Short mmCIF file of C-alpha atoms in Angstrom, two decimals:
data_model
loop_
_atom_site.label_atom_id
_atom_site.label_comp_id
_atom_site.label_asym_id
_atom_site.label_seq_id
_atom_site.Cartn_x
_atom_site.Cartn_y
_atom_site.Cartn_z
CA UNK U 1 0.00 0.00 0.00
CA UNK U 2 1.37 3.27 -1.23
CA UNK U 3 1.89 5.81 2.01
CA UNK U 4 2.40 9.77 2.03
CA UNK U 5 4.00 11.15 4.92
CA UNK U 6 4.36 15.23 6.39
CA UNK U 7 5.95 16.40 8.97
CA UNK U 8 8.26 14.98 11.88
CA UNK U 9 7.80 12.49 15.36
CA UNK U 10 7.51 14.63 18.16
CA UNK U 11 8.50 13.38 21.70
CA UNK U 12 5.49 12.15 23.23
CA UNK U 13 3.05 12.10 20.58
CA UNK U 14 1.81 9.47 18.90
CA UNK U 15 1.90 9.48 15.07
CA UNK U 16 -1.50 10.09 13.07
CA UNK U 17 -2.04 7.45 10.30
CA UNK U 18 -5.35 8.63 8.26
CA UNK U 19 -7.32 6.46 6.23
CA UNK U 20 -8.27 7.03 2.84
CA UNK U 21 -12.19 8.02 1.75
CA UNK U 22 -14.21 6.43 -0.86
CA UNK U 23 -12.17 5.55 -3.56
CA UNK U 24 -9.87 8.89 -3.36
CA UNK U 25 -7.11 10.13 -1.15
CA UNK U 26 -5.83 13.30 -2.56
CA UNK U 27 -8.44 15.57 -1.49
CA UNK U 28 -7.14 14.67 1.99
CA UNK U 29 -3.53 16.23 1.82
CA UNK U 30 -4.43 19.56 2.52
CA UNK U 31 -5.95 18.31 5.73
CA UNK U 32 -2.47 15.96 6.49
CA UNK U 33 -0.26 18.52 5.71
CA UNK U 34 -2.27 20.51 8.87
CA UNK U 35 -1.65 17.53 11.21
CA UNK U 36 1.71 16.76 10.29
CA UNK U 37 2.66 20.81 11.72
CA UNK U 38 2.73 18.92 15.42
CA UNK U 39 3.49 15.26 14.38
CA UNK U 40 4.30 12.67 11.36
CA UNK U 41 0.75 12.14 9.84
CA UNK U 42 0.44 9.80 7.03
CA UNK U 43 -2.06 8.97 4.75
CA UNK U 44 -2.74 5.57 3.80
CA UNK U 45 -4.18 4.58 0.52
CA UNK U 46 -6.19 1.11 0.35
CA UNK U 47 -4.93 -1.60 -1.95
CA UNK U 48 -6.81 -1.25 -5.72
CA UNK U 49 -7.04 2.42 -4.93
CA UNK U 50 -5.34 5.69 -5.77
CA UNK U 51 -1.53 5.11 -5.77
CA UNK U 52 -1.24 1.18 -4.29
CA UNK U 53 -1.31 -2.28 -5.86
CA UNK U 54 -3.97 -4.62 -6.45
CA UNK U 55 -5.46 -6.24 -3.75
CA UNK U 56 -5.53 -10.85 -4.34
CA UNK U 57 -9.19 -10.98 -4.44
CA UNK U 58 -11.74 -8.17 -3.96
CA UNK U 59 -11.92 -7.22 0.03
CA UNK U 60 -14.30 -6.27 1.97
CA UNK U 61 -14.23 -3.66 5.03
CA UNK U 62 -12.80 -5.97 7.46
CA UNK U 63 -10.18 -7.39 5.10
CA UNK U 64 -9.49 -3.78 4.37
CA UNK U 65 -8.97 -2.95 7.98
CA UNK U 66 -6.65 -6.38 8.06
CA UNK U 67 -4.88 -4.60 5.83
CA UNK U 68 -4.42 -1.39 7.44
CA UNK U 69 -3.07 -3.15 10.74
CA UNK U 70 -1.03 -5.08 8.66
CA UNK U 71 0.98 -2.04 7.36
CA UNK U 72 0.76 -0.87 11.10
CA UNK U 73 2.86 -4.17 11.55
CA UNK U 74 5.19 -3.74 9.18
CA UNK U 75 6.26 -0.10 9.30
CA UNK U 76 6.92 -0.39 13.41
CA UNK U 77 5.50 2.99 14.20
CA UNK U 78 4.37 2.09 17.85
CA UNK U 79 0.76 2.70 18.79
CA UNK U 80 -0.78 5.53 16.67
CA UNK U 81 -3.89 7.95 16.27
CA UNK U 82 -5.66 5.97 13.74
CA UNK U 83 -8.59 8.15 11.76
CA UNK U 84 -10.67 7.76 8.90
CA UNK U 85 -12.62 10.47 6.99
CA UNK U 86 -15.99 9.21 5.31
CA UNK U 87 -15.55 5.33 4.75
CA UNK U 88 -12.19 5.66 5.79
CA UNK U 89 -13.75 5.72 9.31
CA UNK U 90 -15.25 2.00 8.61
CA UNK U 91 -12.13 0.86 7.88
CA UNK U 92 -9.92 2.27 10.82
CA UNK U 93 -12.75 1.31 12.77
CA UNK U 94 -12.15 -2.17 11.79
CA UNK U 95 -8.33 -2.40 11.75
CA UNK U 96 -8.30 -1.02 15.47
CA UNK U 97 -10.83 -3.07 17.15
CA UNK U 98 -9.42 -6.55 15.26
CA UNK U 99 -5.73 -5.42 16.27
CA UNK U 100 -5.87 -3.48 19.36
CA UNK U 101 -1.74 -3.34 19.92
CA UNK U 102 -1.09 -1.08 17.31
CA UNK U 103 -3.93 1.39 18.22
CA UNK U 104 -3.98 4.48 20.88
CA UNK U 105 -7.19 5.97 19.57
CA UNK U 106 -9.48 6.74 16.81
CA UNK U 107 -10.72 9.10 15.34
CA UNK U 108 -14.18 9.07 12.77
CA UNK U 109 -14.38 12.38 11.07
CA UNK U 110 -17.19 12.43 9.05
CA UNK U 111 -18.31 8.61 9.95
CA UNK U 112 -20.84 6.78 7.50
CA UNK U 113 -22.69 4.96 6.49
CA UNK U 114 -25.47 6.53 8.85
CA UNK U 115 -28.43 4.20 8.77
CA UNK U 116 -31.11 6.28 7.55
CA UNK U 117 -28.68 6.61 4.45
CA UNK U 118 -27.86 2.62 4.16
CA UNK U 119 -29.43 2.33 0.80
CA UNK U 120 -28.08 2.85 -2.82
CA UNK U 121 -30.68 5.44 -3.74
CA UNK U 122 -30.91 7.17 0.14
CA UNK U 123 -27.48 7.56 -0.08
CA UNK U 124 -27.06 8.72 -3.47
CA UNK U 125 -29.91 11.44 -2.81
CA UNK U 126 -28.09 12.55 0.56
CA UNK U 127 -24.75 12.45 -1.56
CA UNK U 128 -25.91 15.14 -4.14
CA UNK U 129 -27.89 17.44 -1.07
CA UNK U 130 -24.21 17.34 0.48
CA UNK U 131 -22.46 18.35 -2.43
CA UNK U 132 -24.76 21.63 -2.93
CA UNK U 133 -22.96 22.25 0.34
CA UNK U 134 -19.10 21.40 -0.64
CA UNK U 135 -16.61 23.85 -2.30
CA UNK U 136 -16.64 24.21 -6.04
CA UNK U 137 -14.39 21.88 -7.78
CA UNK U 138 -14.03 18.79 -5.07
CA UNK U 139 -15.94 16.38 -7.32
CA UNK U 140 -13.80 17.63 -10.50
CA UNK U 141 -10.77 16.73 -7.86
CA UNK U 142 -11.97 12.80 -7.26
CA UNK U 143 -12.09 12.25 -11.03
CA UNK U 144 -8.93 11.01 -11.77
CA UNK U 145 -9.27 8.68 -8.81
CA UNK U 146 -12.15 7.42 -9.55
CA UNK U 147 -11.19 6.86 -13.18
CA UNK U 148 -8.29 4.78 -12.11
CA UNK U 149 -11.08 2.60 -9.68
CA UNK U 150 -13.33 2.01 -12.29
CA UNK U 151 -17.39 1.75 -12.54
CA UNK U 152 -17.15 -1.93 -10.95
CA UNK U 153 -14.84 -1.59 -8.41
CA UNK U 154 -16.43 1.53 -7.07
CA UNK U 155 -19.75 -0.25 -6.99
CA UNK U 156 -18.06 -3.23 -5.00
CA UNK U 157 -16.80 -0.70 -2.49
CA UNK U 158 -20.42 1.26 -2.00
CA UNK U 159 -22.09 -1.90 -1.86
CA UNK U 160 -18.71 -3.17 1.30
CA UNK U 161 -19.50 -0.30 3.22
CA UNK U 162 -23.79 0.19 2.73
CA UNK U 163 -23.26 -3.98 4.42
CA UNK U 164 -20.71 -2.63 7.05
CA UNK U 165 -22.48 -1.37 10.37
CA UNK U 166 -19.84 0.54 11.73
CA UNK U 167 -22.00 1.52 14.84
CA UNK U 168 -21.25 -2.55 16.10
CA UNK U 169 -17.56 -1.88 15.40
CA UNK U 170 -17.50 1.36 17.88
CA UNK U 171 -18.54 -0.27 21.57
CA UNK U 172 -15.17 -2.99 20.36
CA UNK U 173 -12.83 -0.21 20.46
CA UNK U 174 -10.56 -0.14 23.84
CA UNK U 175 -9.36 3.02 23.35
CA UNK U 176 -10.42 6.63 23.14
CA UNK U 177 -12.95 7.55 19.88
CA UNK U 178 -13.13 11.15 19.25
CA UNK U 179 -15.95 11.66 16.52
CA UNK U 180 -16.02 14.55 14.13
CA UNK U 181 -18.99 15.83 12.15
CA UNK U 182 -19.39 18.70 9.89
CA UNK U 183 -22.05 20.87 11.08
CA UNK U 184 -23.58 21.09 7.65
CA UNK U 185 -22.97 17.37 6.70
CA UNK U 186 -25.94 15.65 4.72
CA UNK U 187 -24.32 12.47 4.81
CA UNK U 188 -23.95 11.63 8.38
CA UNK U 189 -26.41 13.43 10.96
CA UNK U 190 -25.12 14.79 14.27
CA UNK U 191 -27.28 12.92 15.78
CA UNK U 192 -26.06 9.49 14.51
CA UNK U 193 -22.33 11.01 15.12
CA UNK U 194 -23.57 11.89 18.59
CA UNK U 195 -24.38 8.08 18.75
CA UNK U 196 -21.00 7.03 18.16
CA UNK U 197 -19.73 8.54 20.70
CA UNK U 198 -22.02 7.92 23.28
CA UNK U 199 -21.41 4.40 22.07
CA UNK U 200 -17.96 4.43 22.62
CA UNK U 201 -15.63 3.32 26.22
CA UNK U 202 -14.47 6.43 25.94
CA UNK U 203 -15.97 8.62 23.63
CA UNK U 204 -16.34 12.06 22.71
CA UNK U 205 -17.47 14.32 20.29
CA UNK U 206 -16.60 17.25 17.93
CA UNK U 207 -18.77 19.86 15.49
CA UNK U 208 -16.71 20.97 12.77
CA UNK U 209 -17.44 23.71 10.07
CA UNK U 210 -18.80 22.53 7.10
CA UNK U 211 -20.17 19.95 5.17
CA UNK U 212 -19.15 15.90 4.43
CA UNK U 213 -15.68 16.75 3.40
CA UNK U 214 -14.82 19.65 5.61
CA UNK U 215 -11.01 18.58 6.14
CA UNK U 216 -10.79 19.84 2.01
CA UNK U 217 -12.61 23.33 2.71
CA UNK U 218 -10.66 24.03 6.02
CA UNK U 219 -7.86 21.69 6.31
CA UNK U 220 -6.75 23.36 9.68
CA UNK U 221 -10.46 22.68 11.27
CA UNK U 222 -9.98 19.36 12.70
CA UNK U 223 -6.17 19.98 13.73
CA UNK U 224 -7.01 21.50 17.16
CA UNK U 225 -9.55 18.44 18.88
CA UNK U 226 -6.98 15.57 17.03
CA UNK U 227 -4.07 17.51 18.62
CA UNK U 228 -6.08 17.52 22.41
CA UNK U 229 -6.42 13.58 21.76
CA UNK U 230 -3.35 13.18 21.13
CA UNK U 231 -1.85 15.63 23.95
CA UNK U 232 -3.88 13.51 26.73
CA UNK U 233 -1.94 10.57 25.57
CA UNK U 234 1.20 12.04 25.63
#
């Protein structure tokens, strides 16, 4: 799996290792490049997608997070903030409560798939009422990525994550969740974020401005409460 690093380990803080979304990665940098000014952050990009390899067989969201611990494994980094944005969140989700060791917390910014969306055409019709909401261009952004996916493998991975319940993942997870949602985020409600949280050992709970992909319109929004989680592990 192809990884992009910023910044530098700082004494007594945990690294940040963020899941990719749905099929794309790059609209995330911005948002990386604001974590990694108080820590290495990397961004990890799922086998088939954006910049890795080919996966053996087509994987599902807890092969995926198999995968993501796996890499956790192999690169020694010690226990790390592990976040997802979108699907992403699924994912990390997954990879921390199947492999506790290499996990100090999560994070779900932006967490799907919210039930009330967990339907092809629900979710499609909350998709487009979130994206009257987003920045110009993000969609023009994903299109390369999504090229490279291609129509069936993108329908594989909506149809992986509409059968993922990531709300039976959550109450798994030993260590602290801190859930982020975009205060104008047709995708996920704040009240199913709320749920998350409340869900959680130890849980808590974030608004953020803006819509489902926030971290693109203000990458420095979600900086501050990840750098507090981090700090009370230090």
């Amino acid at each position: 799996m192809r990884s992009r690093a910023v910044g530098s380990p700082r004494n007594g803080l945990p690294e940040v290792v963020l899941v990719q979304g749905m099929a794309v990665a790059d609209y995330l940098l911005p948002g990386l490049t604001a974590l990694g000014q108080w820590t290495r952050a990397h961004l990890l990009e799922l086998p088939g997608f954006a910049g890795s390899g080919e996966p053996p067989h087509p994987l599902d969201v807890v092969e995926y997070g198999d995968a993501v611990a796996a890499w956790l494994d192999a690169t020694g980094l010690g226990r790390v903030v592990l976040m997802g944005h979108s699907s992403g969140t699924q994912v990390a989700a997954r990879a921390a409560a199947r492999h506790p060791p290499a996990v100090r917390a999560v994070v779900l910014a932006s967490p799907t798939i919210d039930p009330r969306f967990r339907g092809w055409v629900r979710l499609l019709i909350a998709w487009r009422r979130d994206g009257r909401r987003e920045p110009p261009g993000l969609n023009e952004s994903h299109m390369p990525e999504w090229k490279r996916a291609g129509t069936r493998r993108l329908v594989h991975t909506v149809n992986i994550h509409l059968a993922d319940r990531l709300e039976d993942a959550v109450p798994r997870l030993g260590v602290p969740v801190l859930v982020l949602h975009g205060d104008q985020d047709r995708v996920c409600t704040e009240r199913w974020a709320r749920s998350l949280a409340e869900q959680a050992r130890d849980g808590r709970f974030a608004s953020m401005p803006g819509a489902h992909t926030f971290p693109w319109a203000d990458p420095h929004a979600w900086s501050g409460p990840i750098r507090d989680l981090a700090g009370e592990l230090a």
